[in-house]
Coordinates of N, CA and C in Angstrom, one line a residue:
X17 N 24.2 10.8 -55.3 CA 23.6 11.9 -54.5 C 24.7 12.8 -53.9
X18 N 25.7 12.2 -53.4 CA 26.8 13.0 -52.9 C 27.5 13.8 -54.0
X19 N 27.6 13.2 -55.1 CA 28.2 13.9 -56.3 C 27.3 15.1 -56.7
X20 N 26.0 14.8 -56.7 CA 25.1 15.9 -57.1 C 25.1 17.1 -56.2
X21 N 25.2 16.8 -54.9 CA 25.2 17.9 -53.9 C 26.5 18.7 -54.0
X22 N 27.6 17.9 -54.2 CA 28.9 18.6 -54.4 C 28.9 19.4 -55.6
X23 N 28.3 18.9 -56.7 CA 28.2 19.7 -58.0 C 27.4 20.9 -57.8
X24 N 26.3 20.8 -57.1 CA 25.4 22.0 -56.9 C 26.2 23.0 -56.0
X25 N 26.8 22.5 -55.0 CA 27.6 23.4 -54.1 C 28.7 24.1 -54.8
X26 N 29.4 23.4 -55.7 CA 30.5 24.0 -56.5 C 30.0 25.1 -57.4
X27 N 28.8 24.8 -58.0 CA 28.3 25.8 -59.0 C 27.7 27.0 -58.3
X28 N 27.4 26.8 -57.0 CA 26.9 28.0 -56.2 C 28.1 28.8 -55.6
X29 N 29.3 28.3 -55.8 CA 30.5 29.0 -55.3 C 30.9 28.6 -53.9
X30 N 30.4 27.4 -53.4 CA 30.8 27.0 -52.1 C 32.1 26.2 -52.2
X31 N 33.1 26.5 -51.4 CA 34.3 25.7 -51.2 C 33.9 24.4 -50.6
X32 N 34.6 23.3 -50.9 CA 34.2 22.0 -50.5 C 34.2 21.9 -48.9
X33 N 35.2 22.5 -48.3 CA 35.2 22.5 -46.8 C 34.0 23.2 -46.2
X34 N 33.6 24.3 -46.8 CA 32.4 25.0 -46.4 C 31.2 24.2 -46.6
X35 N 31.1 23.5 -47.7 CA 29.9 22.7 -48.0 C 29.8 21.6 -47.1
X36 N 31.0 20.9 -46.8 CA 30.9 19.8 -45.9 C 30.6 20.2 -44.5
X37 N 31.1 21.4 -44.1 CA 30.7 22.0 -42.8 C 29.3 22.2 -42.7
X38 N 28.7 22.8 -43.7 CA 27.2 23.0 -43.7 C 26.5 21.7 -43.6
X39 N 26.9 20.6 -44.3 CA 26.3 19.3 -44.2 C 26.5 18.7 -42.8
X40 N 27.6 19.0 -42.2 CA 27.8 18.5 -40.8 C 26.9 19.2 -39.8
X41 N 26.7 20.5 -40.0 CA 25.7 21.2 -39.1 C 24.3 20.7 -39.4
X42 N 24.0 20.4 -40.6 CA 22.6 19.9 -40.9 C 22.5 18.5 -40.3
X43 N 23.5 17.7 -40.4 CA 23.4 16.3 -39.8 C 23.2 16.4 -38.3
X44 N 24.0 17.3 -37.7 CA 23.9 17.4 -36.2 C 22.5 17.9 -35.8
X45 N 22.0 18.9 -36.6 CA 20.7 19.5 -36.3 C 19.6 18.4 -36.4
X46 N 19.7 17.7 -37.5 CA 18.7 16.6 -37.7 C 18.8 15.5 -36.6
X47 N 20.0 15.2 -36.3 CA 20.2 14.2 -35.2 C 19.6 14.7 -33.9
X48 N 19.9 16.0 -33.6 CA 19.3 16.6 -32.4 C 17.8 16.5 -32.4
X49 N 17.2 16.9 -33.5 CA 15.7 16.9 -33.6 C 15.2 15.5 -33.5
X50 N 15.9 14.6 -34.1 CA 15.4 13.2 -34.0 C 15.5 12.6 -32.6
X51 N 16.6 12.8 -31.9 CA 16.8 12.3 -30.6 C 15.8 13.0 -29.6
X52 N 15.6 14.3 -29.8 CA 14.6 15.1 -29.0 C 13.2 14.5 -29.2
X53 N 12.9 14.2 -30.4 CA 11.6 13.6 -30.7 C 11.4 12.2 -30.1
X54 N 12.6 11.5 -29.9 CA 12.5 10.2 -29.3 C 12.4 10.2 -27.8
X55 N 12.5 11.4 -27.2 CA 12.4 11.6 -25.8 C 13.7 11.7 -25.0
X56 N 14.8 11.9 -25.7 CA 16.1 12.0 -25.1 C 16.2 13.4 -24.3
X57 N 16.7 13.3 -23.1 CA 16.9 14.6 -22.4 C 18.1 15.4 -23.1
X58 N 18.0 16.7 -22.9 CA 19.0 17.6 -23.5 C 20.4 17.2 -23.1
X59 N 20.7 16.8 -21.9 CA 22.0 16.4 -21.5 C 22.5 15.2 -22.2
X60 N 21.6 14.2 -22.3 CA 22.0 13.0 -23.0 C 22.3 13.2 -24.5
X61 N 21.5 14.1 -25.1 CA 21.7 14.4 -26.5 C 23.1 15.1 -26.7
X62 N 23.4 16.0 -25.8 CA 24.8 16.6 -25.9 C 25.9 15.6 -25.7
X63 N 25.7 14.7 -24.7 CA 26.6 13.6 -24.5 C 26.8 12.8 -25.7
X64 N 25.7 12.4 -26.3 CA 25.8 11.6 -27.5 C 26.5 12.3 -28.7
X65 N 26.1 13.5 -28.9 CA 26.7 14.3 -30.1 C 28.1 14.7 -29.9
X66 N 28.5 14.9 -28.6 CA 29.9 15.4 -28.4 C 30.9 14.3 -28.2
X67 N 30.4 13.1 -27.9 CA 31.4 12.0 -27.6 C 31.3 10.9 -28.7
X68 N 30.4 11.0 -29.6 CA 30.1 9.9 -30.5 C 31.2 9.7 -31.5
X69 N 31.9 8.6 -31.5 CA 32.9 8.3 -32.4 C 32.4 8.2 -33.9
X70 N 31.2 7.6 -34.0 CA 30.7 7.4 -35.3 C 30.3 8.8 -36.0
X71 N 29.8 9.7 -35.2 CA 29.5 11.0 -35.7 C 30.8 11.7 -36.2
X72 N 31.9 11.6 -35.5 CA 33.1 12.2 -35.9 C 33.7 11.6 -37.1
X73 N 33.6 10.3 -37.3 CA 34.0 9.6 -38.5 C 33.3 10.1 -39.7
X74 N 31.9 10.3 -39.5 CA 31.1 10.8 -40.6 C 31.4 12.3 -40.9
X75 N 31.7 13.0 -39.8 CA 32.1 14.5 -40.0 C 33.3 14.6 -40.9
X76 N 34.3 13.8 -40.6 CA 35.7 14.1 -41.2 C 36.0 13.2 -42.4
X77 N 35.4 12.0 -42.4 CA 35.9 11.0 -43.4 C 34.8 10.5 -44.4
X78 N 33.7 10.1 -43.9 CA 32.7 9.4 -44.7 C 31.7 10.4 -45.3
X79 N 32.0 11.0 -46.4 CA 31.2 12.1 -46.9 C 29.9 11.5 -47.5
X80 N 30.0 10.4 -48.2 CA 28.8 9.8 -48.8 C 27.9 9.3 -47.8
X81 N 28.4 8.7 -46.7 CA 27.6 8.2 -45.6 C 26.9 9.4 -44.9
X82 N 27.6 10.5 -44.8 CA 27.1 11.7 -44.2 C 25.8 12.1 -44.9
X83 N 25.8 12.2 -46.3 CA 24.7 12.5 -47.0 C 23.6 11.5 -46.9
X84 N 23.9 10.2 -46.8 CA 23.0 9.2 -46.7 C 22.2 9.3 -45.3
X85 N 23.0 9.6 -44.3 CA 22.4 9.7 -43.0 C 21.5 10.9 -42.8
X86 N 21.9 12.0 -43.5 CA 21.0 13.2 -43.6 C 19.6 12.8 -44.1
X87 N 19.6 12.1 -45.2 CA 18.3 11.8 -45.8 C 17.6 10.7 -45.0
X88 N 18.4 9.8 -44.4 CA 17.7 8.8 -43.5 C 17.0 9.5 -42.3
X89 N 17.7 10.5 -41.7 CA 17.1 11.2 -40.6 C 15.9 12.0 -41.0
X90 N 15.9 12.5 -42.2 CA 14.8 13.2 -42.8 C 13.6 12.2 -42.9
X91 N 13.9 11.1 -43.4 CA 12.9 10.0 -43.6 C 12.3 9.7 -42.2
X92 N 13.1 9.6 -41.2 CA 12.5 9.2 -39.9 C 11.7 10.4 -39.3
X93 N 12.1 11.6 -39.6 CA 11.4 12.8 -39.1 C 10.1 13.1 -39.8
X94 N 10.0 12.7 -41.0 CA 8.8 13.1 -41.8 C 8.0 11.9 -42.3
X95 N 8.1 10.8 -41.5 CA 7.4 9.5 -41.9 C 5.9 9.7 -42.2
X96 N 5.3 10.6 -41.5 CA 3.9 10.8 -41.6 C 3.5 11.4 -43.0
X97 N 4.5 12.1 -43.6 CA 4.3 12.6 -45.0 C 4.8 11.6 -45.9
X98 N 4.0 10.7 -46.3 CA 4.4 9.4 -46.9 C 5.3 9.6 -48.1
X99 N 4.9 10.4 -49.1 CA 5.6 10.5 -50.3 C 7.0 11.3 -50.1
X100 N 7.0 12.3 -49.3 CA 8.2 13.0 -49.0 C 9.2 12.0 -48.3
X101 N 8.6 11.2 -47.4 CA 9.4 10.3 -46.6 C 10.0 9.2 -47.6
X102 N 9.2 8.8 -48.6 CA 9.7 7.8 -49.5 C 10.8 8.4 -50.4
X103 N 10.7 9.7 -50.8 CA 11.7 10.3 -51.6 C 13.0 10.4 -50.7
X104 N 12.9 10.7 -49.5 CA 14.1 10.8 -48.6 C 14.7 9.4 -48.4
X105 N 13.9 8.4 -48.3 CA 14.4 7.1 -48.2 C 15.2 6.7 -49.5
X106 N 14.6 7.0 -50.6 CA 15.3 6.7 -51.9 C 16.6 7.5 -52.0
X107 N 16.6 8.7 -51.6 CA 17.8 9.5 -51.7 C 18.9 8.9 -50.8
X108 N 18.5 8.4 -49.6 CA 19.5 7.8 -48.7 C 20.1 6.6 -49.3
X109 N 19.2 5.8 -49.9 CA 19.7 4.5 -50.5 C 20.7 4.8 -51.7
X110 N 20.4 5.8 -52.5 CA 21.2 6.2 -53.6 C 22.5 6.9 -53.2
X111 N 22.5 7.5 -52.0 CA 23.7 8.2 -51.5 C 24.8 7.3 -51.1
X112 N 24.4 6.1 -50.5 CA 25.4 5.1 -50.1 C 24.7 3.7 -50.1
X113 N 25.4 2.8 -50.8 CA 24.8 1.4 -50.9 C 24.6 0.8 -49.5
X114 N 25.4 1.2 -48.6 CA 25.4 0.5 -47.2 C 24.0 0.8 -46.6
X115 N 23.4 1.9 -47.0 CA 22.1 2.2 -46.3 C 21.0 1.2 -46.7
X116 N 21.2 0.4 -47.8 CA 20.3 -0.6 -48.1 C 20.2 -1.6 -47.0
X117 N 21.3 -1.9 -46.4 CA 21.3 -2.9 -45.2 C 20.5 -2.3 -44.1
X118 N 20.8 -1.0 -43.7 CA 20.1 -0.4 -42.6 C 18.6 -0.3 -42.8
X119 N 18.3 0.1 -44.0 CA 16.8 0.3 -44.3 C 16.1 -1.1 -44.3
X120 N 16.8 -2.1 -44.8 CA 16.2 -3.4 -44.8 C 16.1 -4.0 -43.4
X121 N 17.1 -3.7 -42.5 CA 17.0 -4.2 -41.2 C 15.8 -3.5 -40.4
X122 N 15.8 -2.2 -40.6 CA 14.8 -1.4 -39.8 C 13.3 -1.8 -40.3
X123 N 13.2 -1.7 -41.6 CA 11.8 -2.0 -42.2 C 11.4 -3.4 -41.9
X124 N 12.3 -4.3 -42.1 CA 12.0 -5.7 -41.9 C 11.6 -6.0 -40.4
X125 N 12.3 -5.4 -39.5 CA 12.0 -5.5 -38.1 C 10.6 -5.0 -37.8
X126 N 10.3 -3.9 -38.4 CA 8.9 -3.3 -38.2 C 7.9 -4.2 -38.8
X127 N 8.2 -4.8 -40.0 CA 7.2 -5.6 -40.7 C 7.0 -6.9 -39.9
X128 N 8.0 -7.6 -39.5 CA 7.9 -8.8 -38.7 C 7.2 -8.6 -37.4
X129 N 7.5 -7.5 -36.8 CA 6.8 -7.1 -35.5 C 5.3 -6.9 -35.8
X130 N 5.0 -6.3 -36.9 CA 3.6 -6.0 -37.2 C 2.8 -7.2 -37.5
X131 N 3.5 -8.2 -38.1 CA 2.8 -9.5 -38.3 C 2.4 -10.2 -37.0
X132 N 3.3 -10.0 -36.0 CA 3.0 -10.6 -34.7 C 2.0 -9.8 -33.9
X133 N 1.9 -8.5 -34.3 CA 1.0 -7.6 -33.5 C -0.3 -7.5 -34.2
X134 N -1.3 -8.2 -33.7 CA -2.6 -8.2 -34.3 C -3.4 -6.9 -34.0
X135 N -2.9 -6.1 -33.1 CA -3.6 -4.9 -32.7 C -3.2 -3.7 -33.5
X136 N -2.1 -3.9 -34.4 CA -1.6 -2.8 -35.1 C -2.7 -2.3 -36.2
X137 N -2.9 -1.0 -36.3 CA -3.9 -0.5 -37.3 C -3.5 -1.0 -38.7
X138 N -4.5 -1.2 -39.5 CA -4.3 -1.8 -40.8 C -3.5 -0.8 -41.7
X139 N -3.8 0.5 -41.5 CA -3.1 1.5 -42.3 C -1.6 1.5 -42.0
X140 N -1.2 1.4 -40.7 CA 0.2 1.3 -40.4 C 0.8 0.1 -40.9
X141 N 0.1 -1.0 -40.9 CA 0.7 -2.2 -41.4 C 0.9 -2.1 -42.9
X142 N 0.0 -1.5 -43.6 CA 0.1 -1.4 -45.1 C 1.2 -0.4 -45.4
X143 N 1.4 0.6 -44.6 CA 2.4 1.6 -44.8 C 3.8 0.9 -44.7
X144 N 4.0 0.1 -43.7 CA 5.2 -0.6 -43.5 C 5.5 -1.5 -44.7
X145 N 4.5 -2.2 -45.1 CA 4.6 -3.1 -46.3 C 5.0 -2.4 -47.6
X146 N 4.4 -1.2 -47.7 CA 4.8 -0.3 -48.9 C 6.2 0.1 -48.8
X147 N 6.6 0.6 -47.6 CA 8.0 1.0 -47.5 C 9.0 -0.2 -47.8
X148 N 8.6 -1.3 -47.3 CA 9.4 -2.5 -47.5 C 9.5 -2.9 -49.0
X149 N 8.4 -2.8 -49.7 CA 8.4 -3.1 -51.2 C 9.2 -2.0 -51.9
X150 N 9.0 -0.8 -51.6 CA 9.7 0.3 -52.3 C 11.2 0.2 -52.1
X151 N 11.6 -0.1 -50.8 CA 13.0 -0.2 -50.5 C 13.6 -1.4 -51.3
X152 N 12.8 -2.5 -51.4 CA 13.3 -3.6 -52.1 C 13.4 -3.3 -53.6
X153 N 12.5 -2.6 -54.1 CA 12.5 -2.2 -55.6 C 13.7 -1.3 -55.8
X154 N 13.9 -0.3 -55.0 CA 15.1 0.6 -55.2 C 16.4 -0.2 -55.0
X155 N 16.4 -1.1 -54.1 CA 17.7 -1.9 -54.0 C 17.9 -2.8 -55.2
X156 N 16.9 -3.3 -55.8 CA 17.1 -4.1 -57.0 C 17.6 -3.2 -58.2
X157 N 17.0 -2.0 -58.2 CA 17.5 -1.1 -59.3 C 19.0 -0.7 -59.1
X158 N 19.3 -0.5 -57.8 CA 20.7 -0.2 -57.6 C 21.7 -1.4 -57.9
X159 N 21.2 -2.6 -57.6 CA 22.0 -3.8 -57.9 C 22.1 -4.0 -59.4
X160 N 21.0 -3.7 -60.1 CA 21.1 -3.8 -61.5 C 22.1 -2.9 -62.2
X161 N 22.1 -1.7 -61.7 CA 23.0 -0.6 -62.2 C 24.5 -0.8 -61.8
X162 N 24.6 -1.1 -60.5 CA 26.0 -1.1 -59.9 C 26.3 -2.5 -59.3
X163 N 25.7 -3.5 -59.9 CA 25.9 -4.9 -59.4 C 27.3 -5.3 -59.3
X164 N 28.1 -5.1 -60.3 CA 29.5 -5.6 -60.3 C 30.3 -4.8 -59.2
X165 N 30.1 -3.5 -59.1 CA 30.8 -2.8 -58.1 C 30.4 -3.3 -56.7
X166 N 29.1 -3.4 -56.4 CA 28.6 -3.9 -55.1 C 29.1 -5.3 -54.9
X167 N 29.1 -6.1 -55.9 CA 29.6 -7.5 -55.7 C 31.1 -7.5 -55.3
X168 N 31.9 -6.7 -55.9 CA 33.3 -6.6 -55.5 C 33.5 -6.2 -54.1
X169 N 32.7 -5.2 -53.7 CA 32.8 -4.7 -52.3 C 32.4 -5.8 -51.3
X170 N 31.3 -6.5 -51.7 CA 30.8 -7.6 -50.8 C 31.8 -8.7 -50.7
X171 N 32.4 -9.0 -51.8 CA 33.4 -10.1 -51.8 C 34.6 -9.7 -50.9
X172 N 35.0 -8.4 -51.0 CA 36.1 -7.9 -50.1 C 35.8 -8.0 -48.7
X173 N 34.6 -7.5 -48.3 CA 34.2 -7.6 -46.9 C 34.0 -9.0 -46.4
X174 N 33.5 -9.9 -47.3 CA 33.3 -11.3 -46.9 C 34.6 -11.9 -46.6
X175 N 35.6 -11.7 -47.4 CA 36.9 -12.3 -47.2 C 37.5 -11.8 -45.9
X176 N 37.3 -10.5 -45.6 CA 37.8 -9.9 -44.4 C 37.1 -10.5 -43.2
X177 N 35.7 -10.6 -43.3 CA 35.0 -11.1 -42.1 C 35.3 -12.5 -41.7
X178 N 35.7 -13.3 -42.7 CA 36.0 -14.7 -42.4 C 37.2 -14.8 -41.5
X179 N 38.1 -13.8 -41.6 CA 39.3 -13.8 -40.8 C 39.0 -13.5 -39.3
X180 N 37.9 -12.8 -39.1 CA 37.5 -12.3 -37.8 C 36.6 -13.4 -37.1
X181 N 35.8 -14.1 -37.8 CA 35.0 -15.2 -37.2 C 33.9 -14.6 -36.3
X182 N 33.6 -15.3 -35.3 CA 32.5 -14.9 -34.4 C 32.9 -13.7 -33.5
X183 N 34.2 -13.5 -33.4 CA 34.6 -12.3 -32.7 C 34.1 -11.0 -33.3
X184 N 33.7 -11.0 -34.5 CA 33.2 -9.8 -35.2 C 31.8 -9.4 -34.6
X185 N 31.2 -10.3 -33.9 CA 29.9 -10.1 -33.4 C 29.9 -9.4 -32.0
X186 N 31.0 -9.3 -31.4 CA 31.0 -8.9 -30.0 C 30.4 -7.6 -29.7
X187 N 30.7 -6.6 -30.5 CA 30.2 -5.2 -30.3 C 28.7 -5.2 -30.6
X188 N 28.2 -5.9 -31.6 CA 26.8 -6.0 -31.9 C 26.0 -6.7 -30.8
X189 N 26.6 -7.7 -30.3 CA 25.9 -8.5 -29.2 C 25.8 -7.6 -27.9
X190 N 26.9 -6.8 -27.6 CA 26.8 -5.9 -26.5 C 25.7 -4.9 -26.7
X191 N 25.7 -4.3 -27.9 CA 24.6 -3.4 -28.3 C 23.2 -4.0 -28.2
X192 N 23.1 -5.2 -28.6 CA 21.8 -5.9 -28.5 C 21.4 -6.1 -27.1
X193 N 22.3 -6.5 -26.2 CA 22.0 -6.7 -24.8 C 21.5 -5.4 -24.2
X194 N 22.2 -4.3 -24.4 CA 21.8 -3.1 -23.8 C 20.5 -2.5 -24.4
X195 N 20.4 -2.7 -25.7 CA 19.1 -2.3 -26.4 C 17.9 -3.1 -25.9
X196 N 18.1 -4.4 -25.7 CA 17.0 -5.3 -25.2 C 16.6 -4.9 -23.8
X197 N 17.5 -4.5 -23.0 CA 17.2 -4.1 -21.6 C 16.4 -2.8 -21.6
X198 N 16.7 -1.9 -22.5 CA 16.1 -0.6 -22.4 C 14.9 -0.4 -23.4
X199 N 14.6 -1.4 -24.2 CA 13.6 -1.2 -25.2 C 12.2 -1.5 -24.7
X200 N 11.2 -0.8 -25.4 CA 9.8 -1.2 -25.1 C 9.4 -2.3 -26.0
X201 N 9.7 -2.2 -27.3 CA 9.3 -3.3 -28.3 C 10.5 -4.2 -28.4
X202 N 10.5 -5.2 -27.6 CA 11.7 -6.1 -27.7 C 11.7 -7.0 -28.9
X203 N 10.6 -7.3 -29.5 CA 10.5 -8.1 -30.7 C 11.2 -7.4 -31.8
X204 N 11.0 -6.1 -32.0 CA 11.7 -5.4 -33.0 C 13.2 -5.4 -32.8
X205 N 13.6 -5.3 -31.6 CA 15.1 -5.4 -31.3 C 15.7 -6.7 -31.7
X206 N 14.9 -7.8 -31.4 CA 15.4 -9.1 -31.7 C 15.5 -9.3 -33.2
X207 N 14.5 -8.9 -33.9 CA 14.5 -9.0 -35.4 C 15.6 -8.2 -36.0
X208 N 15.8 -6.9 -35.5 CA 16.8 -6.0 -36.1 C 18.2 -6.6 -35.9
X209 N 18.5 -7.1 -34.7 CA 19.8 -7.5 -34.4 C 20.1 -8.9 -34.9
X210 N 19.1 -9.7 -35.1 CA 19.4 -11.0 -35.8 C 19.8 -10.7 -37.2
X211 N 19.1 -9.9 -37.9 CA 19.5 -9.5 -39.3 C 20.9 -8.9 -39.3
X212 N 21.1 -8.0 -38.4 CA 22.4 -7.3 -38.3 C 23.6 -8.3 -38.1
X213 N 23.4 -9.2 -37.2 CA 24.4 -10.2 -36.9 C 24.7 -11.1 -38.1
X214 N 23.7 -11.4 -38.8 CA 23.9 -12.2 -40.1 C 24.7 -11.4 -41.1
X215 N 24.4 -10.1 -41.2 CA 25.1 -9.3 -42.1 C 26.6 -9.1 -41.7
X216 N 26.8 -9.0 -40.4 CA 28.2 -8.9 -39.9 C 29.0 -10.1 -40.2
X217 N 28.3 -11.3 -40.0 CA 29.1 -12.6 -40.3 C 29.5 -12.7 -41.7
X218 N 28.7 -12.1 -42.6 CA 29.0 -12.1 -44.1 C 29.9 -10.9 -44.5
X219 N 29.7 -9.8 -43.9 CA 30.4 -8.6 -44.4 C 31.4 -8.0 -43.4
X220 N 31.5 -8.5 -42.2 CA 32.4 -8.0 -41.2 C 31.8 -6.9 -40.4
X221 N 32.4 -6.5 -39.3 CA 31.9 -5.5 -38.4 C 32.4 -4.1 -38.6
X222 N 33.3 -4.0 -39.5 CA 34.0 -2.7 -39.7 C 33.1 -1.5 -39.8
X223 N 32.1 -1.6 -40.7 CA 31.1 -0.5 -40.9 C 29.8 -0.8 -40.2
X224 N 29.5 -2.0 -40.0 CA 28.1 -2.4 -39.5 C 28.0 -2.2 -38.0
X225 N 29.1 -2.0 -37.2 CA 28.9 -1.7 -35.8 C 28.2 -0.4 -35.6
X226 N 28.4 0.5 -36.6 CA 27.7 1.8 -36.6 C 26.2 1.6 -36.5
X227 N 25.7 0.6 -37.3 CA 24.3 0.3 -37.3 C 23.8 -0.3 -36.0
X228 N 24.7 -1.0 -35.3 CA 24.3 -1.6 -34.0 C 24.1 -0.4 -33.1
X229 N 24.9 0.6 -33.1 CA 24.7 1.8 -32.2 C 23.5 2.5 -32.6
X230 N 23.2 2.7 -33.9 CA 22.0 3.3 -34.4 C 20.8 2.6 -33.9
X231 N 20.8 1.3 -34.0 CA 19.7 0.5 -33.5 C 19.5 0.7 -32.0
X232 N 20.6 0.8 -31.3 CA 20.5 1.1 -29.8 C 19.8 2.4 -29.6
X233 N 20.2 3.4 -30.2 CA 19.6 4.8 -30.0 C 18.1 4.8 -30.5
X234 N 17.8 4.0 -31.5 CA 16.5 4.1 -32.1 C 15.5 3.3 -31.2
X235 N 15.9 2.2 -30.7 CA 14.9 1.3 -30.1 C 14.8 1.4 -28.6
X236 N 15.7 2.0 -27.9 CA 15.6 2.1 -26.4 C 14.6 3.2 -26.0
X237 N 14.1 3.0 -24.8 CA 13.3 4.1 -24.2 C 14.3 4.9 -23.4
X238 N 14.6 6.1 -23.8 CA 15.7 6.9 -23.2 C 15.3 7.4 -21.8
X239 N 14.1 7.2 -21.4 CA 13.6 7.7 -20.1 C 13.9 6.6 -19.0
X240 N 14.2 5.4 -19.4 CA 14.5 4.4 -18.4 C 15.9 4.6 -17.8
X241 N 16.0 4.2 -16.6 CA 17.3 4.4 -15.9 C 18.3 3.5 -16.6
X242 N 18.0 2.3 -16.9 CA 18.9 1.4 -17.5 C 19.4 1.9 -18.9
X243 N 18.5 2.6 -19.6 CA 18.9 3.2 -20.8 C 19.9 4.3 -20.6
X244 N 19.6 5.1 -19.6 CA 20.5 6.3 -19.4 C 21.9 5.8 -18.9
X245 N 21.9 4.7 -18.1 CA 23.2 4.1 -17.7 C 23.9 3.6 -18.9
X246 N 23.2 2.9 -19.8 CA 23.8 2.3 -21.0 C 24.4 3.4 -21.9
X247 N 23.7 4.5 -22.1 CA 24.1 5.6 -22.9 C 25.4 6.2 -22.3
X248 N 25.5 6.4 -21.0 CA 26.7 6.9 -20.4 C 27.9 5.9 -20.6
X249 N 27.6 4.6 -20.4 CA 28.7 3.7 -20.5 C 29.2 3.6 -22.0
X250 N 28.3 3.6 -22.9 CA 28.7 3.5 -24.3 C 29.4 4.8 -24.7
X251 N 28.9 6.0 -24.2 CA 29.5 7.3 -24.5 C 30.9 7.3 -24.0
X252 N 31.2 6.7 -22.9 CA 32.6 6.7 -22.3 C 33.5 5.9 -23.2
X253 N 33.0 4.8 -23.7 CA 33.8 4.0 -24.6 C 34.0 4.7 -25.9
X254 N 32.9 5.3 -26.5 CA 33.1 5.9 -27.8 C 33.9 7.2 -27.7
X255 N 33.9 7.8 -26.5 CA 34.7 9.0 -26.3 C 36.2 8.6 -26.4
X256 N 36.5 7.5 -25.9 CA 37.9 7.0 -26.0 C 38.3 6.8 -27.5
X257 N 37.4 6.1 -28.2 CA 37.6 5.9 -29.6 C 37.7 7.2 -30.4
X258 N 36.9 8.2 -30.0 CA 36.9 9.5 -30.6 C 38.2 10.2 -30.4
X259 N 38.7 10.2 -29.2 CA 40.0 10.8 -28.9 C 41.1 10.1 -29.8
X260 N 41.1 8.8 -29.8 CA 42.1 8.1 -30.6 C 42.0 8.5 -32.1
X261 N 40.8 8.6 -32.6 CA 40.5 8.9 -34.0 C 41.0 10.3 -34.3
X262 N 40.6 11.3 -33.4 CA 41.0 12.7 -33.6 C 42.5 12.8 -33.5
X263 N 43.1 12.0 -32.7 CA 44.6 12.0 -32.6 C 45.2 11.6 -34.0
X264 N 44.6 10.6 -34.6 CA 45.1 10.2 -35.9 C 44.9 11.3 -36.9
X265 N 43.7 11.9 -36.9 CA 43.4 13.0 -37.8 C 44.4 14.1 -37.6
X266 N 44.8 14.4 -36.4 CA 45.7 15.5 -36.1 C 47.1 15.3 -36.7
X267 N 47.5 14.0 -36.5 CA 48.9 13.7 -36.9 C 49.0 13.3 -38.4
X268 N 48.0 12.7 -38.9 CA 48.1 12.1 -40.3 C 47.0 12.7 -41.3
X269 N 46.1 13.4 -40.8 CA 45.1 14.0 -41.7 C 43.9 13.0 -41.8
X270 N 42.8 13.5 -42.4 CA 41.6 12.7 -42.6 C 41.7 11.8 -43.8

C-alpha cells in the first residue's frame, strides 16, 4: 500500500518529501478528528499531537506505519459504513504487517467483551464477529504470501525480546494501569492489554509500546480528571523522548 501511494504520487509529479508531508497532514487531521470524536478537549488534543513521541517517529521515519495508521484511523472514523470500514481495515493490514497485531488486539477485546455483555445488541455483536473473521482471513492471506519474511522478522524480535525478559513489560503495564483507572469499559482494557503483554513477551517492546499508548488513548474516558492527569503525565514523558529523538534527527538525519 505504501509502495502504491508512492507510485501514484510519483506519477502525479509529487516529490517524495511533499508527498510524505501531505500524508503527515492527513494523519494529523484524522488523529484530531478521531480524538475529538472520542470527547477529548481541544487543549488535550494539542498536547497529545505536539508532544507525542510516537507521532514524530511516524512523521519522520516509519513511512509504512504512517500509511497503516491513516487507514486505521479511517476505519475507526467510518465504522458505521461497514464495507468502507472493512476496506480501510484491509488497507491498513496490507500497509504494515504490524497492524495485524493491533487489529487483532482491538477486535478480540471487543469480541470477548461482547460475549460477557448480554445486553449488547445482536447486530453489534455480529458486526464485531464479522470484523474479527475478516481480519483473520486477511491475516492468513498475508501470512501465506509473505510468511517467510514475517517469520524472519518474528524470529528476530523474539530473540531480542528474550534478552529483555519481563522488563520489556514495564511501559505496557504502566499504560495498562493508567488506562484501567480512566476507562469506562474495564473488561476491554484487560483483554486488550493481556493480549498486548503476551505479544511483547514474544516480540519485544520496541514497536509494541506504541500500541500500549494507542490503547490508552482509545479506551480512557478523556473527561475524567484521572484521565486528564494521566495524559499530562504521559505527555511530559513523551515530550522528553520527542526532544531526544528530534535531537538525533538534527545531528544524524532520519
